[in-house]
mmCIF file of C-alpha atoms in Angstrom:
data_model
loop_
_atom_site.group_PDB
_atom_site.id
_atom_site.type_symbol
_atom_site.label_atom_id
_atom_site.label_comp_id
_atom_site.label_asym_id
_atom_site.label_seq_id
_atom_site.Cartn_x
_atom_site.Cartn_y
_atom_site.Cartn_z
ATOM 1 C CA MET K 1 30.559 -15.060 -43.908
ATOM 2 C CA ILE K 2 31.175 -11.800 -45.545
ATOM 3 C CA LEU K 3 34.061 -11.328 -44.820
ATOM 4 C CA PHE K 4 35.237 -14.690 -45.625
ATOM 5 C CA ILE K 5 33.991 -13.671 -48.860
ATOM 6 C CA LEU K 6 35.493 -10.964 -49.565
ATOM 7 C CA ALA K 7 39.201 -12.583 -48.042
ATOM 8 C CA ALA K 8 38.364 -15.326 -50.602
ATOM 9 C CA PHE K 9 36.649 -14.637 -53.218
ATOM 10 C CA GLY K 10 37.200 -11.018 -53.728
ATOM 11 C CA LEU K 11 41.463 -10.853 -52.398
ATOM 12 C CA GLY K 12 41.108 -14.030 -53.629
ATOM 13 C CA TRP K 13 40.495 -14.082 -56.942
ATOM 14 C CA LEU K 14 42.625 -10.696 -58.009
ATOM 15 C CA PHE K 15 45.790 -13.178 -57.733
ATOM 16 C CA GLN K 16 45.119 -15.629 -59.006
ATOM 17 C CA LEU K 17 44.711 -12.858 -61.991
ATOM 18 C CA LEU K 18 47.616 -11.721 -61.254
ATOM 19 C CA ALA K 19 49.106 -15.487 -62.087
ATOM 20 C CA ALA K 20 49.687 -15.024 -65.256
ATOM 21 C CA CYS K 21 52.408 -12.327 -65.230
ATOM 22 C CA SER K 22 53.928 -14.895 -62.282
ATOM 23 C CA PRO K 23 52.881 -18.068 -60.858
ATOM 24 C CA PHE K 24 53.923 -16.830 -56.657
ATOM 25 C CA TRP K 25 50.674 -14.574 -57.038
ATOM 26 C CA LEU K 26 48.783 -18.313 -56.681
ATOM 27 C CA ALA K 27 50.961 -19.374 -53.990
ATOM 28 C CA ALA K 28 49.236 -15.996 -52.124
ATOM 29 C CA ALA K 29 45.843 -16.812 -53.162
ATOM 30 C CA MET K 30 45.698 -20.119 -50.950
ATOM 31 C CA TRP K 31 46.092 -18.302 -48.264
ATOM 32 C CA THR K 32 43.202 -15.723 -48.351
ATOM 33 C CA PRO K 33 40.500 -18.497 -47.575
ATOM 34 C CA ALA K 34 42.670 -18.443 -44.692
ATOM 35 C CA LEU K 35 43.048 -14.964 -44.113
ATOM 36 C CA GLY K 36 39.207 -14.537 -44.273
ATOM 37 C CA ALA K 37 38.593 -16.914 -42.040
ATOM 38 C CA LEU K 38 40.878 -15.768 -39.433
ATOM 39 C CA LEU K 39 38.673 -12.625 -40.249
ATOM 40 C CA GLU K 40 35.199 -13.554 -40.217
ATOM 41 C CA LEU K 41 36.381 -15.386 -36.216
ATOM 42 C CA LYS K 42 38.135 -12.178 -35.431
ATOM 43 C CA ARG K 43 34.816 -10.393 -36.113
ATOM 44 C CA GLU K 44 32.811 -13.110 -34.341
ATOM 45 C CA GLY K 45 35.355 -12.185 -30.555
ATOM 46 C CA LYS K 46 35.866 -16.030 -31.294
ATOM 47 C CA LEU K 47 39.119 -16.530 -31.886
ATOM 48 C CA LYS K 48 42.318 -16.962 -28.773
ATOM 49 C CA PRO K 49 45.781 -16.288 -28.552
ATOM 50 C CA ARG K 50 46.600 -19.819 -28.492
ATOM 51 C CA PRO K 51 49.432 -21.229 -31.701
ATOM 52 C CA LEU K 52 47.983 -23.839 -33.897
ATOM 53 C CA GLY K 53 50.832 -26.088 -33.159
ATOM 54 C CA GLU K 54 48.370 -27.317 -30.772
ATOM 55 C CA GLU K 55 46.609 -29.504 -33.377
ATOM 56 C CA TRP K 56 49.616 -30.490 -35.006
ATOM 57 C CA PRO K 57 49.210 -34.611 -34.709
ATOM 58 C CA GLY K 58 52.835 -35.047 -35.424
ATOM 59 C CA LEU K 59 54.216 -36.551 -39.042
ATOM 60 C CA LYS K 60 53.277 -40.164 -38.339
ATOM 61 C CA ALA K 61 49.922 -39.308 -38.789
ATOM 62 C CA LEU K 62 49.898 -36.371 -40.646
ATOM 63 C CA TYR K 63 51.526 -38.566 -43.474
ATOM 64 C CA LYS K 64 48.861 -40.629 -42.325
ATOM 65 C CA ALA K 65 46.598 -38.391 -43.619
ATOM 66 C CA THR K 66 47.887 -38.609 -47.454
ATOM 67 C CA ALA K 67 47.013 -41.994 -47.788
ATOM 68 C CA PRO K 68 43.908 -41.452 -50.664
ATOM 69 C CA ALA K 69 45.738 -39.187 -52.224
ATOM 70 C CA ALA K 70 48.155 -42.486 -53.034
ATOM 71 C CA PHE K 71 45.790 -44.413 -53.013
ATOM 72 C CA TRP K 72 44.409 -42.223 -55.996
ATOM 73 C CA LEU K 73 47.296 -42.185 -58.425
ATOM 74 C CA ALA K 74 47.379 -45.484 -58.024
ATOM 75 C CA LEU K 75 44.529 -46.288 -58.664
ATOM 76 C CA SER K 76 44.248 -44.229 -61.466
ATOM 77 C CA ILE K 77 47.778 -45.324 -63.821
ATOM 78 C CA LEU K 78 47.469 -48.482 -63.076
ATOM 79 C CA LEU K 79 44.147 -48.335 -64.731
ATOM 80 C CA ALA K 80 45.137 -46.200 -67.308
ATOM 81 C CA TYR K 81 46.809 -48.722 -69.028
ATOM 82 C CA PHE K 82 44.216 -50.526 -69.953
ATOM 83 C CA VAL K 83 41.223 -47.586 -70.018
ATOM 84 C CA VAL K 84 43.546 -45.155 -71.853
ATOM 85 C CA GLY K 85 46.222 -48.032 -73.466
ATOM 86 C CA PRO K 86 49.947 -48.171 -73.395
ATOM 87 C CA SER K 87 51.697 -44.557 -72.992
ATOM 88 C CA PRO K 88 53.163 -43.849 -76.060
ATOM 89 C CA TYR K 89 55.941 -42.294 -73.393
ATOM 90 C CA GLU K 90 58.553 -41.129 -74.366
ATOM 91 C CA PRO K 91 61.661 -39.344 -71.094
ATOM 92 C CA PRO K 92 61.794 -36.132 -73.089
ATOM 93 C CA PRO K 93 64.732 -33.660 -73.125
ATOM 94 C CA THR K 94 63.714 -31.133 -70.448
ATOM 95 C CA VAL K 95 60.237 -30.509 -68.385
ATOM 96 C CA ARG K 96 59.235 -27.200 -67.764
ATOM 97 C CA ALA K 97 58.376 -26.867 -64.226
ATOM 98 C CA VAL K 98 58.068 -24.510 -61.524
ATOM 99 C CA PHE K 99 61.732 -23.355 -59.671
ATOM 100 C CA PHE K 100 61.838 -20.724 -56.873
ATOM 101 C CA VAL K 101 57.856 -19.317 -58.889
ATOM 102 C CA ALA K 102 59.895 -18.991 -62.233
ATOM 103 C CA PHE K 103 58.865 -21.152 -64.891
ATOM 104 C CA VAL K 104 62.110 -22.433 -65.684
ATOM 105 C CA GLU K 105 63.960 -25.772 -68.109
ATOM 106 C CA VAL K 106 65.355 -28.252 -66.572
ATOM 107 C CA PRO K 107 66.399 -31.793 -67.628
ATOM 108 C CA GLY K 108 63.769 -34.560 -67.584
ATOM 109 C CA TRP K 109 66.921 -36.917 -65.721
ATOM 110 C CA VAL K 110 66.861 -34.155 -62.903
ATOM 111 C CA VAL K 111 63.541 -35.068 -62.437
ATOM 112 C CA TYR K 112 63.343 -38.707 -62.119
ATOM 113 C CA ALA K 113 66.853 -38.317 -60.117
ATOM 114 C CA THR K 114 64.765 -36.500 -57.805
ATOM 115 C CA LEU K 115 60.986 -37.182 -57.747
ATOM 116 C CA PRO K 116 62.673 -40.050 -53.930
ATOM 117 C CA LEU K 117 61.986 -36.170 -52.210
ATOM 118 C CA ALA K 118 58.133 -36.870 -53.251
ATOM 119 C CA VAL K 119 58.514 -37.683 -49.851
ATOM 120 C CA ILE K 120 58.916 -33.776 -49.152
ATOM 121 C CA ALA K 121 56.167 -33.089 -51.262
ATOM 122 C CA PRO K 122 52.856 -33.072 -48.799
ATOM 123 C CA PHE K 123 55.411 -31.254 -46.151
ATOM 124 C CA ILE K 124 56.696 -28.358 -48.544
ATOM 125 C CA ASN K 125 52.853 -27.935 -49.287
ATOM 126 C CA ALA K 126 51.231 -27.892 -47.064
ATOM 127 C CA LEU K 127 53.674 -25.189 -44.976
ATOM 128 C CA LEU K 128 54.084 -23.065 -48.213
ATOM 129 C CA ALA K 129 50.795 -22.743 -49.729
ATOM 130 C CA THR K 130 47.751 -25.341 -49.265
ATOM 131 C CA PHE K 131 47.644 -24.877 -45.204
ATOM 132 C CA GLY K 132 45.902 -21.640 -46.579
ATOM 133 C CA GLU K 133 43.279 -22.828 -47.991
ATOM 134 C CA GLU K 134 42.661 -25.795 -46.278
ATOM 135 C CA LEU K 135 42.286 -23.675 -43.282
ATOM 136 C CA GLY K 136 39.525 -21.756 -44.880
ATOM 137 C CA TRP K 137 38.181 -24.438 -46.205
ATOM 138 C CA ARG K 138 37.845 -27.408 -43.901
ATOM 139 C CA GLY K 139 38.841 -25.915 -40.675
ATOM 140 C CA TYR K 140 36.191 -22.876 -41.195
ATOM 141 C CA LEU K 141 33.564 -23.387 -44.329
ATOM 142 C CA LEU K 142 33.080 -26.746 -43.598
ATOM 143 C CA PRO K 143 31.770 -27.568 -39.951
ATOM 144 C CA ARG K 144 29.662 -24.361 -40.316
ATOM 145 C CA LEU K 145 28.441 -25.932 -43.056
ATOM 146 C CA ALA K 146 28.299 -29.471 -41.202
ATOM 147 C CA GLU K 147 26.411 -28.158 -38.105
ATOM 148 C CA ARG K 148 23.547 -27.522 -40.500
ATOM 149 C CA ILE K 149 23.398 -29.758 -43.337
ATOM 150 C CA GLY K 150 25.797 -32.435 -41.915
ATOM 151 C CA TRP K 151 29.047 -33.472 -43.106
ATOM 152 C CA ALA K 152 28.020 -35.594 -46.318
ATOM 153 C CA TRP K 153 25.863 -32.886 -48.175
ATOM 154 C CA ALA K 154 28.484 -30.050 -46.678
ATOM 155 C CA SER K 155 31.389 -32.254 -48.180
ATOM 156 C CA VAL K 156 29.289 -31.491 -51.771
ATOM 157 C CA VAL K 157 28.806 -27.888 -51.000
ATOM 158 C CA VAL K 158 32.449 -27.092 -50.233
ATOM 159 C CA GLY K 159 33.940 -29.517 -53.259
ATOM 160 C CA VAL K 160 31.703 -27.034 -55.290
ATOM 161 C CA VAL K 161 32.604 -24.051 -53.875
ATOM 162 C CA TRP K 162 36.990 -25.108 -54.230
ATOM 163 C CA GLY K 163 36.202 -25.464 -57.835
ATOM 164 C CA VAL K 164 34.235 -22.494 -58.918
ATOM 165 C CA TRP K 165 36.985 -20.512 -56.615
ATOM 166 C CA HIS K 166 39.796 -21.753 -59.132
ATOM 167 C CA ALA K 167 37.642 -20.559 -61.433
ATOM 168 C CA PRO K 168 40.552 -17.543 -62.345
ATOM 169 C CA ALA K 169 43.585 -19.277 -62.518
ATOM 170 C CA VAL K 170 41.604 -22.010 -64.554
ATOM 171 C CA LEU K 171 40.252 -19.668 -67.457
ATOM 172 C CA VAL K 172 42.373 -16.502 -68.009
ATOM 173 C CA VAL K 173 45.615 -18.909 -66.360
ATOM 174 C CA GLY K 174 44.572 -21.836 -68.090
ATOM 175 C CA HIS K 175 45.572 -23.811 -64.888
ATOM 176 C CA ASN K 176 45.962 -27.559 -64.645
ATOM 177 C CA TYR K 177 44.577 -27.980 -68.923
ATOM 178 C CA GLY K 178 47.069 -26.020 -70.264
ATOM 179 C CA ARG K 179 43.931 -23.904 -72.225
ATOM 180 C CA PRO K 180 42.728 -20.688 -70.962
ATOM 181 C CA TRP K 181 38.785 -19.226 -71.893
ATOM 182 C CA CYS K 182 38.165 -22.727 -71.194
ATOM 183 C CA LEU K 183 34.701 -23.221 -69.802
ATOM 184 C CA ASP K 184 34.415 -27.193 -70.073
ATOM 185 C CA CYS K 185 37.594 -27.359 -68.379
ATOM 186 C CA LEU K 186 36.416 -25.428 -65.266
ATOM 187 C CA ALA K 187 32.966 -27.507 -65.161
ATOM 188 C CA VAL K 188 34.873 -30.342 -65.344
ATOM 189 C CA PHE K 189 37.757 -29.184 -62.694
ATOM 190 C CA VAL K 190 34.198 -29.128 -60.366
ATOM 191 C CA LEU K 191 33.199 -32.101 -60.982
ATOM 192 C CA LEU K 192 37.194 -33.513 -60.043
ATOM 193 C CA THR K 193 37.101 -31.130 -56.640
ATOM 194 C CA VAL K 194 33.373 -32.619 -56.028
ATOM 195 C CA PRO K 195 34.806 -36.192 -54.931
ATOM 196 C CA MET K 196 38.048 -34.642 -54.183
ATOM 197 C CA SER K 197 36.330 -32.753 -51.206
ATOM 198 C CA PHE K 198 34.940 -36.132 -49.778
ATOM 199 C CA ILE K 199 38.342 -37.490 -48.647
ATOM 200 C CA HIS K 200 39.850 -34.041 -47.243
ATOM 201 C CA THR K 201 37.464 -33.894 -44.834
ATOM 202 C CA TRP K 202 38.193 -37.844 -44.183
ATOM 203 C CA ALA K 203 41.410 -36.093 -43.583
ATOM 204 C CA TYR K 204 40.836 -33.812 -41.491
ATOM 205 C CA LEU K 205 37.887 -35.371 -39.470
ATOM 206 C CA LYS K 206 40.787 -37.628 -38.835
ATOM 207 C CA TYR K 207 43.784 -35.878 -38.566
ATOM 208 C CA GLY K 208 42.545 -31.752 -38.519
ATOM 209 C CA VAL K 209 43.202 -29.567 -40.614
ATOM 210 C CA TRP K 210 46.505 -30.423 -40.782
ATOM 211 C CA GLY K 211 45.827 -33.139 -41.951
ATOM 212 C CA ALA K 212 43.906 -31.826 -44.870
ATOM 213 C CA ALA K 213 46.474 -29.636 -45.344
ATOM 214 C CA PHE K 214 49.541 -32.622 -45.730
ATOM 215 C CA LEU K 215 46.758 -34.639 -48.547
ATOM 216 C CA HIS K 216 45.760 -31.745 -50.882
ATOM 217 C CA GLY K 217 49.982 -30.761 -50.469
ATOM 218 C CA ALA K 218 50.516 -34.789 -51.659
ATOM 219 C CA VAL K 219 47.631 -34.071 -54.026
ATOM 220 C CA ASN K 220 49.222 -31.314 -55.951
ATOM 221 C CA GLY K 221 53.324 -33.198 -55.307
ATOM 222 C CA TRP K 222 51.900 -35.903 -56.151
ATOM 223 C CA ALA K 223 49.754 -36.168 -59.318
ATOM 224 C CA GLY K 224 52.425 -35.059 -61.952
ATOM 225 C CA ALA K 225 53.795 -38.538 -61.291
ATOM 226 C CA TYR K 226 50.782 -39.336 -63.661
ATOM 227 C CA PHE K 227 51.113 -36.842 -66.004
ATOM 228 C CA LEU K 228 54.969 -38.418 -66.188
ATOM 229 C CA ILE K 229 53.458 -41.574 -67.378
ATOM 230 C CA TYR K 230 51.171 -40.337 -69.266
ATOM 231 C CA HIS K 231 52.254 -37.153 -70.734
ATOM 232 C CA HIS K 232 49.820 -36.892 -73.301
ATOM 233 C CA THR K 233 46.526 -36.733 -71.269
ATOM 234 C CA PHE K 234 47.841 -33.711 -70.540
ATOM 235 C CA GLY K 235 44.890 -31.184 -71.011
ATOM 236 C CA ASP K 236 43.015 -33.680 -72.221
ATOM 237 C CA LEU K 237 38.599 -33.598 -70.904
ATOM 238 C CA ALA K 238 38.274 -37.197 -70.667
ATOM 239 C CA TRP K 239 41.409 -39.299 -69.872
ATOM 240 C CA SER K 240 43.225 -36.443 -68.215
ATOM 241 C CA LEU K 241 44.603 -36.642 -64.389
ATOM 242 C CA THR K 242 42.199 -33.870 -63.477
ATOM 243 C CA GLY K 243 39.690 -35.069 -66.375
ATOM 244 C CA LEU K 244 36.249 -37.460 -66.351
ATOM 245 C CA TYR K 245 38.755 -39.969 -65.459
ATOM 246 C CA GLY K 246 40.303 -38.385 -62.294
ATOM 247 C CA ALA K 247 37.004 -37.858 -61.454
ATOM 248 C CA ALA K 248 35.431 -40.941 -61.752
ATOM 249 C CA THR K 249 39.117 -42.428 -60.338
ATOM 250 C CA LEU K 250 39.092 -39.698 -57.518
ATOM 251 C CA ALA K 251 35.200 -40.664 -56.323
ATOM 252 C CA ALA K 252 36.268 -44.810 -55.722
ATOM 253 C CA THR K 253 38.631 -43.743 -53.731
ATOM 254 C CA ALA K 254 36.342 -41.174 -51.886
ATOM 255 C CA ALA K 255 33.968 -44.588 -52.286
ATOM 256 C CA VAL K 256 36.508 -46.436 -49.809
ATOM 257 C CA PHE K 257 38.170 -44.223 -47.831
ATOM 258 C CA TRP K 258 34.433 -42.353 -46.699
ATOM 259 C CA LEU K 259 32.359 -45.787 -47.106
ATOM 260 C CA LEU K 260 34.113 -47.646 -45.172
ATOM 261 C CA THR K 261 36.306 -46.264 -41.880
ATOM 262 C CA ASN K 262 32.927 -43.936 -41.642
ATOM 263 C CA PRO K 263 34.798 -40.327 -40.517
ATOM 264 C CA THR K 264 31.875 -39.224 -39.904
ATOM 265 C CA ALA K 265 31.865 -41.302 -36.367
ATOM 266 C CA ARG K 266 34.755 -40.120 -34.887
ATOM 267 C CA ARG K 267 34.396 -36.889 -34.177
ATOM 268 C CA SER K 268 30.461 -34.578 -34.644
ATOM 269 C CA LYS K 269 31.853 -31.381 -34.703
ATOM 270 C CA LEU K 270 35.556 -30.648 -34.587
ATOM 271 C CA THR K 271 37.771 -27.095 -34.380
ATOM 272 C CA MET K 272 40.900 -24.973 -35.137
ATOM 273 C CA PRO K 273 42.593 -25.026 -31.641
ATOM 274 C CA GLY K 274 42.779 -21.210 -31.824
ATOM 275 C CA TRP K 275 38.810 -20.116 -31.804
ATOM 276 C CA ASP K 276 36.076 -21.509 -29.496
ATOM 277 C CA SER K 277 34.467 -24.369 -29.713
ATOM 278 C CA ASP K 278 31.179 -23.408 -30.049
ATOM 279 C CA GLY K 279 31.238 -22.096 -32.969
#
């Protein structure tokens, strides 16, 4: 486990710190958990020269894995009207967005015109970044913990680790909250990643690491729709989608998909192709 920790946290935290200079490094950091997993399995002699594509279940199945993200977003937007209040939203003349790993100002109408392209966000995000995280968190760490403490408790532990792993980005860069050195922001983010971990475990057990990567990509790509409507909540630790409100609606989403579909009954153990199934 030491190589996994060194790669995910040592190199990963370094890249997150460098993200203060360029968002490119934040994307690079998302591949460090995968690097740690591959190094560990190579050291243990369990890595096999088989392509990861053997686990590919097809795009139709992978888009089914994004169902929790769609449910969470819809639930959060609908309930926000009653608990947050009608949005005083006015379309901004410009939107600051990431474009080719650089922050640029783009006309607001461009954002709305490209919203239909959100359907490809899970695919693009999975290929560029989220597969790297999921190969480490769900493909390596989660099943190893589940063998000892079960899928539910393993999901809790991975959720905490996952949240703490984002510490440099949250504290130094102000990731997701817009203000650096906010310890309360990091604490709330960990509260968010714990229920988030459950829906990713659900996707992993049903659709493998690629399914978890597509779900992760959907969460990252679609959450912005909430802020287009309730932009005044961004950074609010109570009512933001990355605040306590988001954690509560995410917990409800996790309960729906975890309790009603019983994902742990489908597979008692799941490993990525490319390494032995005994480990």
